[in-house]
Short mmCIF file of C-alpha atoms in Angstrom, two decimals:
data_model
loop_
_atom_site.label_atom_id
_atom_site.label_comp_id
_atom_site.label_asym_id
_atom_site.label_seq_id
_atom_site.Cartn_x
_atom_site.Cartn_y
_atom_site.Cartn_z
CA UNK A 1 -46.57 1.37 -31.66
CA UNK A 2 -47.46 -1.27 -29.04
CA UNK A 3 -44.12 -2.98 -29.58
CA UNK A 4 -42.23 0.28 -28.98
CA UNK A 5 -44.15 0.96 -25.74
CA UNK A 6 -43.54 -2.59 -24.56
CA UNK A 7 -39.80 -2.27 -25.18
CA UNK A 8 -39.68 1.09 -23.36
CA UNK A 9 -41.55 -0.34 -20.34
CA UNK A 10 -39.35 -3.44 -20.25
CA UNK A 11 -36.11 -1.47 -20.53
CA UNK A 12 -37.29 0.96 -17.83
CA UNK A 13 -38.07 -1.96 -15.54
CA UNK A 14 -34.68 -3.50 -16.29
CA UNK A 15 -32.86 -0.23 -15.50
CA UNK A 16 -34.77 0.11 -12.23
CA UNK A 17 -34.04 -3.48 -11.23
CA UNK A 18 -30.32 -3.32 -12.03
CA UNK A 19 -29.80 0.07 -10.35
CA UNK A 20 -31.59 -1.06 -7.18
CA UNK A 21 -29.36 -4.13 -7.01
CA UNK A 22 -26.19 -2.09 -7.56
CA UNK A 23 -26.97 0.66 -5.09
CA UNK A 24 -28.38 -1.57 -2.33
CA UNK A 25 -25.20 -3.65 -1.98
CA UNK A 26 -23.22 -0.65 -0.72
CA UNK A 27 -25.72 0.05 2.03
CA UNK A 28 -25.62 -3.41 3.56
CA UNK A 29 -21.88 -3.98 3.01
CA UNK A 30 -19.48 -4.91 5.80
CA UNK A 31 -15.76 -5.36 5.95
CA UNK A 32 -14.35 -8.85 5.88
CA UNK A 33 -12.22 -10.58 8.48
CA UNK A 34 -9.52 -11.28 5.87
CA UNK A 35 -7.09 -8.85 7.54
CA UNK A 36 -6.82 -11.22 10.53
CA UNK A 37 -4.70 -14.37 10.66
CA UNK A 38 -7.06 -17.10 11.86
CA UNK A 39 -4.54 -19.89 11.29
CA UNK A 40 -1.89 -18.53 13.69
CA UNK A 41 -3.88 -17.49 16.72
CA UNK A 42 -2.15 -15.99 19.74
CA UNK A 43 -2.80 -16.07 23.46
CA UNK A 44 -2.18 -12.70 25.11
CA UNK A 45 -2.46 -11.54 28.71
CA UNK A 46 -2.45 -7.98 29.86
CA UNK A 47 -4.14 -5.00 31.46
CA UNK A 48 -7.21 -3.37 29.92
CA UNK A 49 -6.61 0.33 29.26
CA UNK A 50 -9.93 1.01 27.53
CA UNK A 51 -13.17 -0.82 26.74
CA UNK A 52 -15.37 0.66 24.01
CA UNK A 53 -18.96 -0.67 23.95
CA UNK A 54 -19.79 0.92 20.59
CA UNK A 55 -21.40 0.11 17.27
CA UNK A 56 -20.51 -1.30 14.83
CA UNK A 57 -17.84 -3.09 16.91
CA UNK A 58 -16.77 -3.33 20.53
CA UNK A 59 -13.05 -2.74 21.14
CA UNK A 60 -10.69 -3.78 23.93
CA UNK A 61 -7.39 -1.89 24.31
CA UNK A 62 -4.92 -4.13 26.11
CA UNK A 63 -1.38 -3.39 27.33
CA UNK A 64 0.73 -6.53 26.77
CA UNK A 65 4.34 -6.85 27.99
CA UNK A 66 6.91 -7.04 25.18
CA UNK A 67 10.47 -8.41 24.94
CA UNK A 68 12.09 -4.97 25.40
CA UNK A 69 10.78 -4.57 28.96
CA UNK A 70 7.95 -2.27 27.92
CA UNK A 71 4.50 -2.98 26.61
CA UNK A 72 2.52 -2.83 23.38
CA UNK A 73 -1.05 -1.59 23.34
CA UNK A 74 -3.16 -4.03 21.33
CA UNK A 75 -6.48 -2.99 19.79
CA UNK A 76 -8.79 -6.00 19.86
CA UNK A 77 -11.87 -5.93 17.63
CA UNK A 78 -14.96 -7.74 18.90
CA UNK A 79 -18.45 -8.36 17.57
CA UNK A 80 -21.12 -5.68 17.91
CA UNK A 81 -22.91 -4.98 21.22
CA UNK A 82 -26.08 -6.79 20.07
CA UNK A 83 -24.27 -10.05 19.37
CA UNK A 84 -22.23 -9.83 22.58
CA UNK A 85 -25.36 -9.04 24.65
CA UNK A 86 -27.11 -12.15 23.31
CA UNK A 87 -24.30 -14.38 24.61
CA UNK A 88 -24.11 -12.77 28.05
CA UNK A 89 -21.77 -9.80 27.74
CA UNK A 90 -22.71 -6.46 29.33
CA UNK A 91 -21.46 -2.94 28.70
CA UNK A 92 -19.45 -3.20 31.92
CA UNK A 93 -18.16 -6.79 31.50
CA UNK A 94 -14.64 -5.40 31.15
CA UNK A 95 -13.29 -2.38 32.98
CA UNK A 96 -10.12 -0.33 32.75
CA UNK A 97 -7.46 -2.01 34.91
CA UNK A 98 -8.86 -5.55 34.51
CA UNK A 99 -6.29 -8.29 33.94
CA UNK A 100 -7.50 -10.62 31.18
CA UNK A 101 -6.21 -13.39 28.92
CA UNK A 102 -7.41 -13.61 25.34
CA UNK A 103 -7.15 -15.75 22.23
CA UNK A 104 -6.98 -13.64 19.08
CA UNK A 105 -6.47 -13.83 15.36
CA UNK A 106 -3.72 -11.20 14.90
CA UNK A 107 -3.45 -8.75 12.02
CA UNK A 108 -1.50 -10.09 9.03
CA UNK A 109 0.55 -6.86 9.09
CA UNK A 110 2.17 -7.70 12.42
CA UNK A 111 0.81 -4.56 14.05
CA UNK A 112 -0.63 -4.95 17.58
CA UNK A 113 -4.24 -5.49 16.57
CA UNK A 114 -6.44 -8.56 16.37
CA UNK A 115 -9.89 -10.12 16.23
CA UNK A 116 -11.09 -11.53 19.54
CA UNK A 117 -11.81 -15.26 19.65
CA UNK A 118 -12.16 -15.80 23.43
CA UNK A 119 -11.53 -13.90 26.65
CA UNK A 120 -10.81 -15.27 30.12
CA UNK A 121 -11.73 -12.95 32.97
CA UNK A 122 -9.90 -12.78 36.31
CA UNK A 123 -12.64 -14.91 37.95
CA UNK A 124 -11.98 -17.70 35.42
CA UNK A 125 -15.08 -17.09 33.29
CA UNK A 126 -14.44 -17.69 29.57
CA UNK A 127 -16.57 -15.90 26.96
CA UNK A 128 -16.49 -16.10 23.20
CA UNK A 129 -16.76 -13.29 20.69
CA UNK A 130 -20.11 -14.64 19.54
CA UNK A 131 -19.13 -14.91 15.88
CA UNK A 132 -17.09 -17.57 14.15
CA UNK A 133 -14.54 -16.31 11.65
CA UNK A 134 -11.75 -18.60 10.52
CA UNK A 135 -10.83 -21.87 12.13
CA UNK A 136 -12.01 -22.98 15.61
CA UNK A 137 -10.41 -21.29 18.60
CA UNK A 138 -7.37 -22.71 20.32
CA UNK A 139 -8.18 -23.46 23.98
CA UNK A 140 -7.45 -20.84 26.64
CA UNK A 141 -5.03 -22.00 29.31
#
């Protein structure tokens, strides 16, 4: 009888342990940066149309001139507000109408979206995204 109770307790503990490991990974999960091309970074310049200081990521919407005489609106993903705050960013660091230059890792799909690497403000200040994903940034000109 003792052997049976010991097996039941052990198997119950094992089930609890395995299920807690399985279900906890989904809660702390985060998407990867694999959708961005870190090897072929781009430098873009344009006009900010929107700046979203939101969790889980900050976004910059940037109108960039294209070859057809119009513009493409790029959606630039940044780190979260906590990370950016720790390196000196503020909720009003970028405003609609600002002219900025950025280094980005573009989307592999070719769509106008990217991961921010660095930004250069009109006053010449250069700020990073606060997180390193992929190879080191190319220098801003």
